[in-house]
Coordinates of C-alpha atoms in Angstrom, one line a residue:
X10 CA 56.2 -43.6 -33.0
X11 CA 59.2 -41.3 -33.0
X12 CA 60.1 -39.1 -30.1
X13 CA 60.6 -35.5 -29.8
X14 CA 63.7 -33.5 -29.2
X15 CA 64.4 -30.7 -26.8
X16 CA 67.2 -28.3 -26.9
X17 CA 68.1 -25.4 -24.7
X18 CA 69.4 -22.7 -27.0
X19 CA 66.8 -20.0 -27.1
X20 CA 66.4 -20.1 -30.9
X21 CA 67.8 -21.8 -34.0
X22 CA 69.7 -18.6 -34.7
X23 CA 71.6 -18.6 -31.4
X24 CA 72.3 -22.3 -31.8
X25 CA 74.3 -21.8 -34.9
X26 CA 77.7 -20.5 -32.9
X27 CA 68.2 -32.5 -35.6
X28 CA 55.5 -39.3 -33.2
X29 CA 61.6 -36.9 -30.6
X30 CA 62.8 -34.6 -27.8
X31 CA 66.3 -33.4 -26.9
X32 CA 67.5 -31.0 -24.1
X33 CA 70.4 -28.5 -24.4
X34 CA 72.3 -26.4 -21.7
X35 CA 74.5 -23.3 -22.2
X36 CA 77.1 -21.9 -19.9
X37 CA 77.3 -21.0 -17.1
X38 CA 74.6 -23.7 -16.7
X39 CA 74.8 -26.5 -19.2
X40 CA 72.0 -26.3 -21.7
X41 CA 70.0 -29.3 -22.6
X42 CA 68.8 -30.6 -25.9
X43 CA 65.9 -33.0 -25.5
X44 CA 64.3 -35.1 -28.1
X45 CA 61.2 -36.9 -26.7
X46 CA 60.1 -39.4 -29.2
X47 CA 56.8 -41.0 -28.8
X48 CA 58.8 -44.2 -28.4
X49 CA 61.7 -42.9 -26.4
X50 CA 63.9 -39.8 -26.0
X51 CA 67.5 -38.8 -25.9
X52 CA 69.2 -35.7 -24.7
X53 CA 72.5 -33.8 -24.8
X54 CA 74.1 -30.9 -22.9
X55 CA 75.5 -28.2 -25.1
X56 CA 78.8 -28.4 -23.3
X57 CA 79.2 -32.2 -23.7
X58 CA 80.0 -34.5 -26.6
X59 CA 77.6 -37.3 -25.4
X60 CA 74.1 -38.1 -26.4
X61 CA 72.3 -39.8 -23.5
X62 CA 69.6 -42.4 -24.4
X63 CA 66.4 -43.0 -22.4
X64 CA 66.8 -45.2 -19.3
X65 CA 65.2 -48.6 -19.1
X66 CA 63.7 -49.1 -15.8
X67 CA 60.3 -50.3 -14.4
X68 CA 59.0 -46.7 -14.5
X69 CA 59.1 -46.9 -18.3
X70 CA 57.8 -50.5 -18.4
X71 CA 59.5 -53.8 -19.0
X72 CA 59.5 -55.2 -22.5
X73 CA 59.1 -58.5 -24.1
X74 CA 61.3 -61.5 -23.1
X75 CA 63.7 -62.4 -25.9
X76 CA 63.0 -59.2 -27.8
X77 CA 65.5 -56.3 -27.7
X78 CA 63.7 -53.0 -27.3
X79 CA 65.1 -49.5 -26.8
X80 CA 61.9 -47.8 -27.8
X81 CA 58.7 -48.0 -25.9
X82 CA 55.7 -49.1 -28.0
X83 CA 53.3 -46.3 -28.9
X84 CA 50.6 -47.4 -26.4
X85 CA 48.6 -45.1 -24.2
X86 CA 46.1 -46.2 -21.5
X87 CA 43.4 -43.9 -20.2
X88 CA 41.1 -44.6 -17.2
X89 CA 37.4 -45.0 -17.8
X90 CA 37.0 -41.3 -16.9
X91 CA 39.6 -40.3 -19.5
X92 CA 42.5 -39.6 -17.2
X93 CA 46.1 -40.5 -18.1
X94 CA 47.2 -43.8 -16.6
X95 CA 50.3 -45.0 -18.3
X96 CA 52.3 -45.1 -21.5
X97 CA 54.4 -47.7 -23.4
X98 CA 55.1 -51.1 -21.9
X99 CA 53.5 -50.1 -18.6
X100 CA 50.3 -49.2 -20.4
X101 CA 50.3 -52.4 -22.4
X102 CA 51.1 -54.7 -19.5
X103 CA 48.6 -53.1 -17.1
X104 CA 45.9 -53.3 -19.7
X105 CA 46.7 -56.9 -20.4
X106 CA 46.4 -57.8 -16.7
X107 CA 43.0 -56.2 -16.3
X108 CA 39.9 -58.4 -15.8
X109 CA 38.2 -58.7 -19.2
X110 CA 35.0 -57.1 -17.8
X111 CA 36.9 -54.2 -16.4
X112 CA 39.2 -53.8 -19.4
X113 CA 36.2 -53.0 -21.6
X114 CA 35.8 -49.7 -19.8
X115 CA 39.4 -48.5 -20.1
X116 CA 40.7 -46.7 -23.2
X117 CA 43.7 -48.4 -24.7
X118 CA 45.2 -46.7 -27.8
X119 CA 47.9 -48.4 -29.9
X120 CA 49.9 -47.4 -33.0
X121 CA 47.9 -44.2 -33.3
X122 CA 50.6 -42.0 -35.0
X123 CA 49.5 -42.8 -38.6
X124 CA 46.0 -41.4 -38.0
X125 CA 47.5 -38.0 -38.1
X126 CA 48.9 -38.6 -41.5
X127 CA 46.0 -40.4 -43.0
X128 CA 43.3 -37.9 -41.9
X129 CA 42.6 -35.5 -44.8
X130 CA 40.6 -33.0 -42.7
X131 CA 42.8 -33.1 -39.6
X132 CA 41.8 -30.5 -36.9
X133 CA 41.9 -29.9 -33.2
X134 CA 38.6 -31.9 -33.0
X135 CA 39.9 -35.1 -34.8
X136 CA 39.2 -38.2 -32.7
X137 CA 40.9 -41.5 -32.2
X138 CA 39.2 -44.7 -31.4
X139 CA 40.4 -46.9 -28.5
X140 CA 40.3 -50.7 -28.7
X141 CA 37.0 -50.7 -26.8
X142 CA 35.4 -48.5 -29.5
X143 CA 35.3 -45.3 -27.3
X144 CA 36.6 -42.1 -28.9
X145 CA 38.8 -39.4 -27.5
X146 CA 40.3 -36.2 -29.1
X147 CA 43.5 -37.0 -30.8
X148 CA 45.2 -33.8 -29.6
X149 CA 44.6 -35.0 -26.0
X150 CA 46.1 -38.4 -26.7
X151 CA 49.3 -36.9 -28.2
X152 CA 49.5 -34.4 -25.4
X153 CA 49.3 -37.1 -22.8
X154 CA 52.1 -39.0 -24.4
X155 CA 54.3 -35.9 -24.7
X156 CA 53.6 -34.8 -21.1
X157 CA 54.7 -38.3 -20.0
X158 CA 58.0 -37.9 -21.8
X159 CA 58.5 -34.4 -20.6
X160 CA 58.2 -35.4 -17.0
X161 CA 60.4 -38.4 -17.3
X162 CA 63.0 -36.5 -19.4
X163 CA 63.2 -33.5 -17.0
X164 CA 63.6 -35.9 -14.0
X165 CA 66.5 -37.7 -15.7
X166 CA 68.2 -34.6 -16.8
X167 CA 68.1 -33.1 -13.3
X168 CA 69.7 -36.3 -12.0
X169 CA 72.6 -35.8 -14.3
X170 CA 73.1 -32.0 -13.9
X171 CA 73.8 -30.1 -10.7
X172 CA 72.3 -27.0 -12.4
X173 CA 68.7 -26.0 -11.9
X174 CA 67.1 -26.1 -15.4
X175 CA 64.6 -23.4 -16.3
X176 CA 62.0 -23.9 -19.0
X177 CA 63.7 -21.5 -21.4
X178 CA 67.0 -23.4 -21.1
X179 CA 65.6 -26.4 -22.9
X180 CA 64.9 -26.8 -26.6
X181 CA 62.6 -29.6 -27.5
X182 CA 62.8 -31.4 -30.8
X183 CA 59.9 -33.5 -32.0
X184 CA 60.5 -35.7 -35.0
X185 CA 57.8 -36.4 -37.7
X186 CA 57.8 -38.2 -41.0
X187 CA 58.9 -36.0 -43.9
X188 CA 55.8 -37.0 -45.8
X189 CA 53.6 -35.4 -43.2
X190 CA 51.7 -32.4 -44.4
X191 CA 51.7 -29.0 -42.7
X192 CA 48.5 -29.7 -40.7
X193 CA 50.1 -32.7 -39.1
X194 CA 53.2 -30.7 -38.2
X195 CA 51.1 -28.0 -36.7
X196 CA 49.1 -30.6 -34.9
X197 CA 52.2 -31.9 -33.2
X198 CA 53.2 -28.4 -32.2
X199 CA 49.8 -27.7 -30.7
X200 CA 50.0 -31.0 -28.8
X201 CA 53.4 -29.9 -27.4
X202 CA 51.9 -26.6 -26.2
X203 CA 49.0 -28.5 -24.6
X204 CA 51.5 -30.9 -22.9
X205 CA 53.4 -28.0 -21.5
X206 CA 56.7 -28.6 -23.3
X207 CA 56.9 -25.0 -24.3
X208 CA 54.7 -22.0 -24.3
X209 CA 53.0 -20.7 -27.5
X210 CA 54.7 -17.4 -26.6
X211 CA 58.1 -19.0 -27.1
X212 CA 57.6 -21.1 -30.2
X213 CA 61.3 -21.1 -31.1
X214 CA 62.0 -23.4 -28.1
X215 CA 60.4 -26.2 -30.1
X216 CA 61.8 -27.6 -33.3
X217 CA 60.0 -29.9 -35.7
X218 CA 62.6 -32.3 -37.2
X219 CA 62.0 -34.4 -40.3
X220 CA 62.9 -38.0 -39.5
X221 CA 64.9 -38.9 -42.6
X222 CA 66.8 -35.6 -42.2
X223 CA 67.6 -36.4 -38.6
X224 CA 68.9 -39.8 -39.8
X225 CA 71.0 -38.2 -42.5
X226 CA 72.6 -35.8 -40.0
X227 CA 73.5 -38.7 -37.7
X228 CA 74.9 -40.8 -40.6
X229 CA 77.5 -38.1 -41.1
X230 CA 79.1 -39.2 -37.9
X231 CA 79.3 -42.9 -38.6
X232 CA 82.5 -44.8 -38.5
X233 CA 83.1 -48.0 -40.5
X234 CA 82.8 -50.2 -37.4
X235 CA 79.4 -48.7 -36.7
X236 CA 77.7 -49.8 -39.9
X237 CA 76.8 -52.9 -41.9
X238 CA 77.4 -52.7 -45.6
X239 CA 75.0 -55.0 -47.3
X240 CA 76.9 -54.5 -50.6
X241 CA 80.0 -56.1 -49.2
X242 CA 79.4 -59.2 -51.3
X243 CA 78.3 -59.3 -54.9
X244 CA 74.8 -60.6 -55.6
X245 CA 73.5 -62.6 -58.6
X246 CA 69.9 -63.6 -58.3
X247 CA 70.4 -63.7 -54.5
X248 CA 73.4 -66.1 -54.9
X249 CA 77.1 -65.4 -54.3
X250 CA 79.4 -65.5 -57.2
X251 CA 80.3 -69.1 -56.3
X252 CA 76.7 -70.2 -56.3
X253 CA 76.4 -70.2 -52.5
X254 CA 73.9 -68.2 -50.5
X255 CA 76.0 -65.8 -48.5
X256 CA 73.2 -63.4 -47.6
X257 CA 71.3 -65.8 -45.3
X258 CA 74.2 -65.9 -42.9
X259 CA 75.2 -62.3 -43.4
X260 CA 71.7 -61.1 -42.6
X261 CA 71.6 -63.2 -39.4
X262 CA 74.9 -61.7 -38.5
X263 CA 73.7 -58.2 -39.2
X264 CA 70.6 -58.7 -37.0
X265 CA 72.7 -59.9 -34.1
X266 CA 75.1 -57.0 -34.5
X267 CA 72.1 -54.6 -34.4
X268 CA 70.8 -56.3 -31.2
X269 CA 74.1 -56.3 -29.4
X270 CA 74.8 -52.6 -30.2
X271 CA 71.7 -51.6 -28.2
X272 CA 73.1 -52.1 -24.8
X273 CA 74.8 -48.7 -24.7
X274 CA 72.9 -45.8 -23.4
X275 CA 75.5 -43.2 -24.2
X276 CA 76.7 -42.2 -27.7
X277 CA 79.8 -40.1 -28.0
X278 CA 79.5 -37.5 -30.8
X279 CA 82.6 -37.7 -32.9
X280 CA 84.2 -34.5 -34.0
X281 CA 84.3 -34.0 -37.7
X282 CA 82.7 -36.7 -39.9
X283 CA 83.0 -40.5 -40.3
X284 CA 85.0 -42.5 -42.8
X285 CA 82.0 -43.2 -45.0
X286 CA 81.3 -39.5 -45.2
X287 CA 84.9 -38.8 -46.0
X288 CA 84.4 -40.8 -49.2
X289 CA 81.9 -38.3 -50.4
X290 CA 82.9 -35.2 -52.3
X291 CA 81.2 -32.0 -53.1
X292 CA 78.0 -32.7 -55.1
X293 CA 77.8 -36.4 -54.2
X294 CA 74.3 -37.7 -53.5
X295 CA 72.8 -40.3 -51.2
X296 CA 69.4 -41.5 -50.2
X297 CA 68.0 -42.0 -46.7
X298 CA 65.2 -44.6 -46.6
X299 CA 63.5 -44.3 -43.2
X300 CA 61.4 -47.4 -42.7
X301 CA 59.5 -47.1 -39.5
X302 CA 56.4 -48.5 -38.0
X303 CA 53.9 -46.4 -39.8
X304 CA 55.6 -44.7 -42.7
X305 CA 58.4 -45.0 -45.2
X306 CA 60.2 -41.7 -45.9
X307 CA 62.7 -41.3 -48.7
X308 CA 64.9 -38.2 -48.9
X309 CA 67.8 -37.4 -51.3
X310 CA 70.6 -35.2 -50.0
X311 CA 73.6 -33.7 -51.7
X312 CA 76.9 -32.7 -49.9
X313 CA 77.9 -29.1 -49.9
X314 CA 81.5 -28.3 -49.2
X315 CA 83.5 -26.9 -47.5
X316 CA 80.8 -26.1 -45.0
X317 CA 79.5 -29.7 -45.0
X318 CA 75.8 -28.6 -45.1
X319 CA 73.2 -30.6 -46.9
X320 CA 70.9 -29.8 -49.8
X321 CA 67.7 -31.7 -50.4
X322 CA 67.6 -32.7 -54.1
X323 CA 64.1 -34.1 -54.4
X324 CA 61.0 -33.5 -52.2
X325 CA 60.4 -36.2 -49.6
X326 CA 58.4 -39.1 -50.8
X327 CA 57.0 -42.4 -49.4
X328 CA 53.8 -43.3 -47.7
X329 CA 52.0 -45.4 -45.1
X330 CA 54.1 -48.5 -45.8
X331 CA 55.7 -49.2 -42.4
X332 CA 56.0 -52.4 -40.4
X333 CA 52.4 -51.9 -39.2
X334 CA 51.4 -53.1 -42.6
X335 CA 52.6 -56.6 -41.7
X336 CA 50.5 -56.5 -38.5
X337 CA 47.4 -55.5 -40.5
X338 CA 48.1 -58.4 -43.0
X339 CA 48.2 -60.8 -40.0
X340 CA 44.9 -59.4 -38.7
X341 CA 43.5 -59.8 -42.2
X342 CA 44.7 -63.4 -42.3
X343 CA 42.9 -64.1 -39.0
X344 CA 39.7 -62.6 -40.4
X345 CA 40.0 -64.8 -43.5
X346 CA 40.4 -67.9 -41.3
X347 CA 38.0 -67.2 -38.4
X348 CA 35.7 -64.6 -39.8
X349 CA 35.7 -60.8 -39.7
X350 CA 32.8 -60.7 -37.4
X351 CA 34.5 -63.0 -34.9
X352 CA 37.7 -61.0 -34.8
X353 CA 35.8 -57.7 -34.3
X354 CA 33.8 -59.3 -31.4
X355 CA 37.0 -60.8 -29.9
X356 CA 38.8 -57.5 -30.0
X357 CA 35.9 -55.7 -28.4
X358 CA 35.1 -58.3 -25.7
X359 CA 38.5 -59.7 -25.0
X360 CA 40.7 -56.6 -25.6
X361 CA 43.5 -57.7 -23.3
X362 CA 43.8 -61.1 -25.0
X363 CA 43.9 -59.3 -28.3
X364 CA 46.9 -57.4 -27.1
X365 CA 48.5 -60.6 -25.9
X366 CA 48.0 -62.1 -29.4
X367 CA 49.6 -59.0 -30.9
X368 CA 52.6 -59.3 -28.7
X369 CA 53.0 -63.0 -29.7
X370 CA 53.0 -62.1 -33.4
X371 CA 55.4 -59.2 -32.9
X372 CA 58.0 -61.5 -31.3
X373 CA 57.7 -64.0 -34.2
X374 CA 57.6 -61.3 -36.8
X375 CA 61.1 -60.1 -35.7
X376 CA 62.5 -63.6 -36.3
X377 CA 61.3 -63.9 -39.8
X378 CA 64.2 -64.1 -42.3
X379 CA 64.6 -65.1 -46.0
X380 CA 65.4 -68.7 -46.5
X381 CA 64.1 -69.8 -43.2
X382 CA 63.0 -73.5 -43.5
X383 CA 61.0 -74.2 -40.3
X384 CA 57.6 -72.8 -39.5
X385 CA 56.9 -70.0 -37.0
X386 CA 54.7 -70.9 -34.1
X387 CA 52.3 -68.2 -32.7
X388 CA 50.7 -69.0 -29.4
X389 CA 46.9 -68.4 -29.3
X390 CA 45.6 -67.1 -26.0
X391 CA 43.3 -69.6 -24.2
X392 CA 40.6 -67.0 -24.2
X393 CA 40.8 -66.9 -28.0
X394 CA 40.3 -70.6 -28.3
X395 CA 37.5 -70.6 -25.7
X396 CA 35.8 -67.5 -27.1
X397 CA 35.8 -69.0 -30.6
X398 CA 34.2 -72.3 -29.5
X399 CA 31.5 -70.3 -27.7
X400 CA 31.0 -68.0 -30.6
X401 CA 31.0 -70.5 -33.5
X402 CA 30.2 -73.8 -31.8
X403 CA 33.3 -75.6 -33.0
X404 CA 37.0 -75.5 -32.4
X405 CA 39.8 -73.4 -33.7
X406 CA 41.3 -76.5 -35.1
X407 CA 38.2 -77.2 -37.1
X408 CA 38.2 -73.7 -38.4
X409 CA 41.7 -74.1 -39.7
X410 CA 40.8 -77.4 -41.4
X411 CA 37.9 -75.7 -43.2
X412 CA 39.9 -72.7 -44.2
X413 CA 41.5 -72.2 -47.6
X414 CA 44.7 -70.9 -45.9
X415 CA 46.7 -74.1 -46.3
X416 CA 49.9 -72.2 -45.3
X417 CA 48.6 -72.0 -41.7
X418 CA 48.3 -75.2 -39.6
X419 CA 47.3 -76.0 -36.0
X420 CA 49.7 -77.3 -33.5
X421 CA 48.4 -79.6 -30.7
X422 CA 50.3 -77.3 -28.3
X423 CA 47.7 -74.6 -28.9
X424 CA 49.7 -72.7 -31.6
X425 CA 49.2 -71.4 -35.1
X426 CA 52.0 -72.7 -37.3
X427 CA 52.9 -70.3 -40.1
X428 CA 55.0 -71.7 -42.9
X429 CA 57.7 -69.5 -44.5
X430 CA 55.4 -69.1 -47.4
X431 CA 52.7 -67.7 -45.1
X432 CA 55.2 -65.2 -43.5
X433 CA 56.3 -64.1 -47.0
X434 CA 52.6 -63.4 -47.9
X435 CA 52.3 -61.2 -44.8
X436 CA 55.5 -59.3 -45.5
X437 CA 55.5 -59.0 -49.3
X438 CA 52.7 -56.3 -49.8
X439 CA 54.5 -53.9 -47.5
X440 CA 58.0 -54.7 -48.7
X441 CA 56.9 -54.4 -52.4
X442 CA 55.5 -51.0 -51.7
X443 CA 58.7 -49.9 -50.1
X444 CA 60.9 -51.3 -52.9
X445 CA 58.7 -49.8 -55.6
X446 CA 59.0 -46.4 -54.1
X447 CA 62.8 -46.7 -53.8
X448 CA 63.0 -47.9 -57.4
X449 CA 60.8 -45.0 -58.7
X450 CA 62.9 -42.5 -56.8
X451 CA 66.2 -43.9 -58.0
X452 CA 65.0 -43.8 -61.7
X453 CA 64.6 -40.0 -61.5
X454 CA 67.1 -37.7 -63.2
X455 CA 67.7 -35.8 -60.0
X456 CA 68.8 -38.9 -58.2
X457 CA 71.2 -40.4 -60.8
X458 CA 74.7 -41.1 -59.5
X459 CA 73.7 -41.9 -55.9
X460 CA 76.6 -43.3 -53.9
X461 CA 74.9 -44.7 -50.8
X462 CA 71.4 -45.7 -49.6
X463 CA 71.2 -45.5 -45.8
X464 CA 68.5 -47.8 -44.5
X465 CA 67.2 -46.7 -41.1
X466 CA 64.2 -47.0 -38.9
X467 CA 62.9 -49.9 -36.8
X468 CA 61.6 -51.9 -39.8
X469 CA 65.1 -51.7 -41.3
X470 CA 66.1 -54.4 -38.8
X471 CA 64.0 -56.9 -40.7
X472 CA 66.2 -59.3 -42.8
X473 CA 63.2 -59.7 -45.1
X474 CA 63.3 -56.0 -46.0
X475 CA 67.1 -55.8 -46.0
X476 CA 67.4 -58.5 -48.6
X477 CA 64.6 -57.1 -50.8
X478 CA 66.2 -53.7 -51.0
X479 CA 69.7 -55.2 -51.6
X480 CA 68.4 -57.3 -54.5
X481 CA 66.6 -54.2 -55.9
X482 CA 69.3 -51.5 -55.8
X483 CA 72.5 -53.2 -54.6
X484 CA 74.0 -53.1 -58.0
X485 CA 73.7 -49.3 -58.4
X486 CA 74.6 -48.1 -54.9
X487 CA 75.9 -49.3 -51.5
X488 CA 73.2 -50.2 -49.0
X489 CA 74.4 -49.1 -45.5
X490 CA 72.7 -49.9 -42.2
X491 CA 73.8 -48.2 -39.0
X492 CA 74.3 -50.7 -36.1
X493 CA 71.8 -48.9 -33.9
X494 CA 69.4 -48.5 -36.8
X495 CA 66.3 -48.2 -34.6
X496 CA 67.8 -45.2 -32.8
X497 CA 69.4 -43.4 -35.7
X498 CA 66.7 -40.8 -36.0
X499 CA 66.6 -40.3 -32.2
X500 CA 70.3 -39.5 -32.1
X501 CA 70.2 -37.4 -35.3
X502 CA 67.4 -35.3 -33.9
X503 CA 69.6 -34.4 -30.9
X504 CA 72.3 -33.2 -33.4
X505 CA 69.6 -31.3 -35.3
X506 CA 68.6 -29.5 -32.1
X507 CA 72.2 -28.5 -31.6
X508 CA 72.5 -27.1 -35.1
X509 CA 69.2 -26.6 -37.0
X510 CA 71.1 -25.0 -39.9
X511 CA 72.8 -28.2 -41.1
X512 CA 70.1 -28.7 -43.8
X513 CA 70.6 -25.6 -45.9
X514 CA 68.2 -26.2 -48.9
X515 CA 64.9 -28.0 -48.9
X516 CA 62.4 -28.8 -51.6
X517 CA 58.9 -27.5 -51.4
X518 CA 56.5 -30.5 -51.3
X519 CA 53.5 -28.5 -52.7
X520 CA 52.7 -25.3 -54.5
X521 CA 51.3 -22.6 -52.2
X522 CA 49.5 -19.4 -53.0
X523 CA 46.5 -17.2 -52.3
X524 CA 43.8 -15.4 -54.2
X525 CA 44.6 -12.1 -56.0
X526 CA 42.9 -9.6 -58.2
X527 CA 44.7 -6.6 -59.7
X528 CA 47.6 -7.2 -57.3
X529 CA 45.3 -7.3 -54.3
X530 CA 43.7 -10.1 -52.2
X531 CA 40.2 -10.6 -53.6
X532 CA 37.3 -13.1 -53.8
X533 CA 38.2 -14.4 -57.3
X534 CA 39.7 -17.7 -58.3
X535 CA 43.1 -16.5 -59.6
X536 CA 46.0 -18.1 -57.7
X537 CA 49.0 -16.0 -56.8
X538 CA 51.8 -18.5 -56.1
X539 CA 54.3 -18.1 -53.2
X540 CA 56.4 -21.2 -54.0
X541 CA 56.0 -24.1 -56.5
X542 CA 56.2 -27.8 -55.9
X543 CA 59.7 -29.2 -55.8
X544 CA 61.2 -25.7 -55.8
X545 CA 64.5 -25.4 -54.0
X546 CA 64.1 -23.0 -51.0
X547 CA 67.1 -22.0 -48.9
X548 CA 67.0 -21.9 -45.1
X549 CA 65.9 -18.4 -44.1
X550 CA 64.6 -17.6 -47.6
X551 CA 61.3 -15.7 -47.5
X552 CA 58.5 -14.6 -49.8
X553 CA 57.1 -11.2 -49.1
X554 CA 53.6 -9.9 -49.8
X555 CA 51.9 -6.6 -48.8
X556 CA 48.3 -6.3 -47.7
X557 CA 46.0 -3.4 -46.8
X558 CA 42.8 -3.4 -44.7
X559 CA 39.6 -3.3 -46.8
X560 CA 37.9 -0.8 -44.5
X561 CA 38.9 1.8 -41.8
X562 CA 39.0 0.4 -38.2
X563 CA 39.6 -3.1 -39.3
X564 CA 41.3 -5.1 -36.6
X565 CA 42.2 -8.3 -38.4
X566 CA 43.2 -9.4 -41.9
X567 CA 42.4 -13.1 -42.7
X568 CA 43.9 -14.6 -45.9
X569 CA 43.1 -18.0 -47.3
X570 CA 46.1 -20.1 -48.4
X571 CA 45.7 -22.7 -51.1
X572 CA 48.0 -25.6 -52.1
X573 CA 48.4 -28.0 -55.0
X574 CA 50.5 -31.0 -55.8
X575 CA 51.4 -29.6 -59.2
X576 CA 53.0 -26.3 -60.4
X577 CA 51.0 -25.6 -63.5
X578 CA 47.9 -24.2 -61.6
X579 CA 46.4 -20.9 -62.5
X580 CA 43.1 -20.9 -60.5
X581 CA 42.0 -22.2 -57.2
X582 CA 39.3 -24.1 -59.1
X583 CA 41.9 -26.2 -60.9
X584 CA 41.9 -29.9 -60.2
X585 CA 43.9 -30.8 -57.0
X586 CA 43.9 -27.3 -55.6
X587 CA 42.5 -27.0 -52.1
X588 CA 42.3 -24.5 -49.3
X589 CA 44.8 -25.7 -46.7
X590 CA 45.0 -22.9 -44.2
X591 CA 44.7 -19.2 -43.3
X592 CA 47.1 -16.4 -42.4
X593 CA 45.8 -14.1 -39.7
X594 CA 47.3 -10.6 -39.2
X595 CA 46.2 -8.7 -36.1
X596 CA 46.1 -4.9 -36.7
X597 CA 47.1 -2.6 -33.9
X598 CA 45.2 0.6 -33.4
X599 CA 45.8 3.1 -36.1
X600 CA 48.2 6.0 -35.2
X601 CA 46.7 9.5 -34.8
X602 CA 45.8 11.1 -38.1
X603 CA 48.7 13.6 -37.8
X604 CA 51.1 10.7 -37.6
X605 CA 49.6 8.7 -40.4
X606 CA 49.5 11.5 -43.0
X607 CA 46.5 12.7 -44.9
X608 CA 45.0 10.0 -47.1
X609 CA 48.0 7.7 -46.4
X610 CA 47.1 4.1 -47.1
X611 CA 48.0 1.5 -44.4
X612 CA 50.3 -1.3 -45.6
X613 CA 51.0 -4.6 -43.7
X614 CA 54.0 -6.4 -45.1
X615 CA 54.0 -10.1 -44.4
X616 CA 57.1 -12.4 -44.8
X617 CA 56.5 -16.1 -45.2
X618 CA 59.4 -18.5 -44.7
X619 CA 59.2 -21.8 -46.6
X620 CA 62.8 -23.1 -46.3
X621 CA 62.4 -24.6 -42.8
X622 CA 60.6 -27.7 -41.7
X623 CA 57.5 -25.6 -40.9
X624 CA 56.0 -22.7 -42.8
X625 CA 56.3 -19.5 -40.7
X626 CA 54.9 -16.0 -41.1
X627 CA 55.9 -12.6 -39.6
X628 CA 54.4 -9.2 -40.4
X629 CA 55.2 -5.5 -40.0
X630 CA 53.0 -2.4 -40.0
X631 CA 55.0 -0.4 -42.5
X632 CA 53.6 3.0 -41.3
X633 CA 54.7 2.5 -37.7
X634 CA 57.5 -0.2 -38.3
X635 CA 55.8 -2.1 -35.5
X636 CA 55.6 -5.9 -35.6
X637 CA 52.1 -7.2 -36.2
X638 CA 51.0 -10.4 -34.6
X639 CA 50.8 -13.0 -37.4
X640 CA 49.8 -16.6 -37.3
X641 CA 49.4 -19.4 -39.9
X642 CA 46.8 -22.0 -39.3
X643 CA 46.5 -25.3 -41.2
X644 CA 44.0 -27.0 -38.8
X645 CA 40.9 -24.8 -39.1
X646 CA 39.6 -26.1 -42.4

């Protein structure tokens, strides 16, 4: 899962002079910009040009032998009485070592980030299911994870700064997929409040950064020696011009470069822009394909000069097609071989062994590459072999002989042997979804003439995915991979925290509006639109509406907000239109009659800002010029 960012400037405005967290510090005490990602964090001081990455030490857990990791897995372990125990590798390894009978009472949650995206009726009461089947409120799970990163990040920042950091000196930046809807973004903000990152009274201390935007911001700094250009050699039906297969070796080399680049914990921020960026001119376009564990996010940006800001050309697109899809395909394959009922029983009754099997597959998944001739061996835990014999009355080997999965064999060393064909079958559904989305995006008129496609995110390290994308779009644009591809978003989020104004124009993902009759809010089905889907909205641009209380003495105005994926809607009863949230305006006591004026009608003027990563609302009582408490809620449906 991605981490969150923290930054210390008091607000995006003052910072003008990037699940992530980043801390920022101003003079006289250095401010810290912190980005706690669910899988790691990075931070920067405002008076420094360095971005510091999360430490790797026993407190954060170990890792897997032979597998390079700079991000902790999104694993959370709660005690049987629902108290926080550990996160990341520590959670996974402790849970793995529990006695099976004891483990059934602990709550182990893994890869839970996508639940927030896939839940259509997300609310503060949404629940997540642990491996043992017990449920816990999702908001508490995310708050536990963010609280863990907060405590670890603050401790490390204090070790590197002689200044005493106060809460208001830190800006936190949490990254989320760009395809996440407003309820999911609000959910992460509420989780951050619950975790104590910031107070609801100081919402400007927390920024929500969109992951592909963060990657885009970081890519501006890249030098030629910091990237791999997959387009360096021509490709003809996956062969070189001389009929050889250059990409098998180049992908292996790329993977090794990515792994070697991970040793550094400090990234120096270059002044200006990198050589790749220097090739771009005003109006040039490029695509960022963020291929993570749970989602794939596609964003199209255009360069604006001379200020160097970015303009989003097409609304973020993508979907739940991340690397987790390969894991699910492996689980589906196991169900096909051994039976769905057996796998469900094994997961429930031998949960630690299931985690062990998942680790074994993850290690082999990372070595899968196109053109690999030899089979991949996946070690089956002894408890799997023993449990299957007890459950079915015959051996795992017998099950494989009876299975129609001829691509999976049994090794006498107690391993599953997956042929290259079997690995391709596991990867292809996910990869095909990603490639299809990229091809659909590149065919749009708004995206014609793209110069680069930056491939980022953890799944971008997969040679299987790299080759598929290069074959698909390598002829029409250059496919570029940063060396530290898995940390691109983390570093970019820090940069976003330092300057949230770098993305100047965004595209609205949905049409938003409310009910009106005769120019007033009313209980009819006519939709008054604020913004339309795919409309360009500049940072700081607002839509204003005025409201009046329906009766004297009213203390609150509540307005329903509706959204639609199309822009040709007239009524809230049109197909695809749904109520997505509410705006609440608290009304202060009315002034004395003499102040108000005889028969004067009270007006509350609300301003809604759509050009940021979140929708925001402010309001003013026109009669008194006093600010009115205003809140927008997407989680109460």
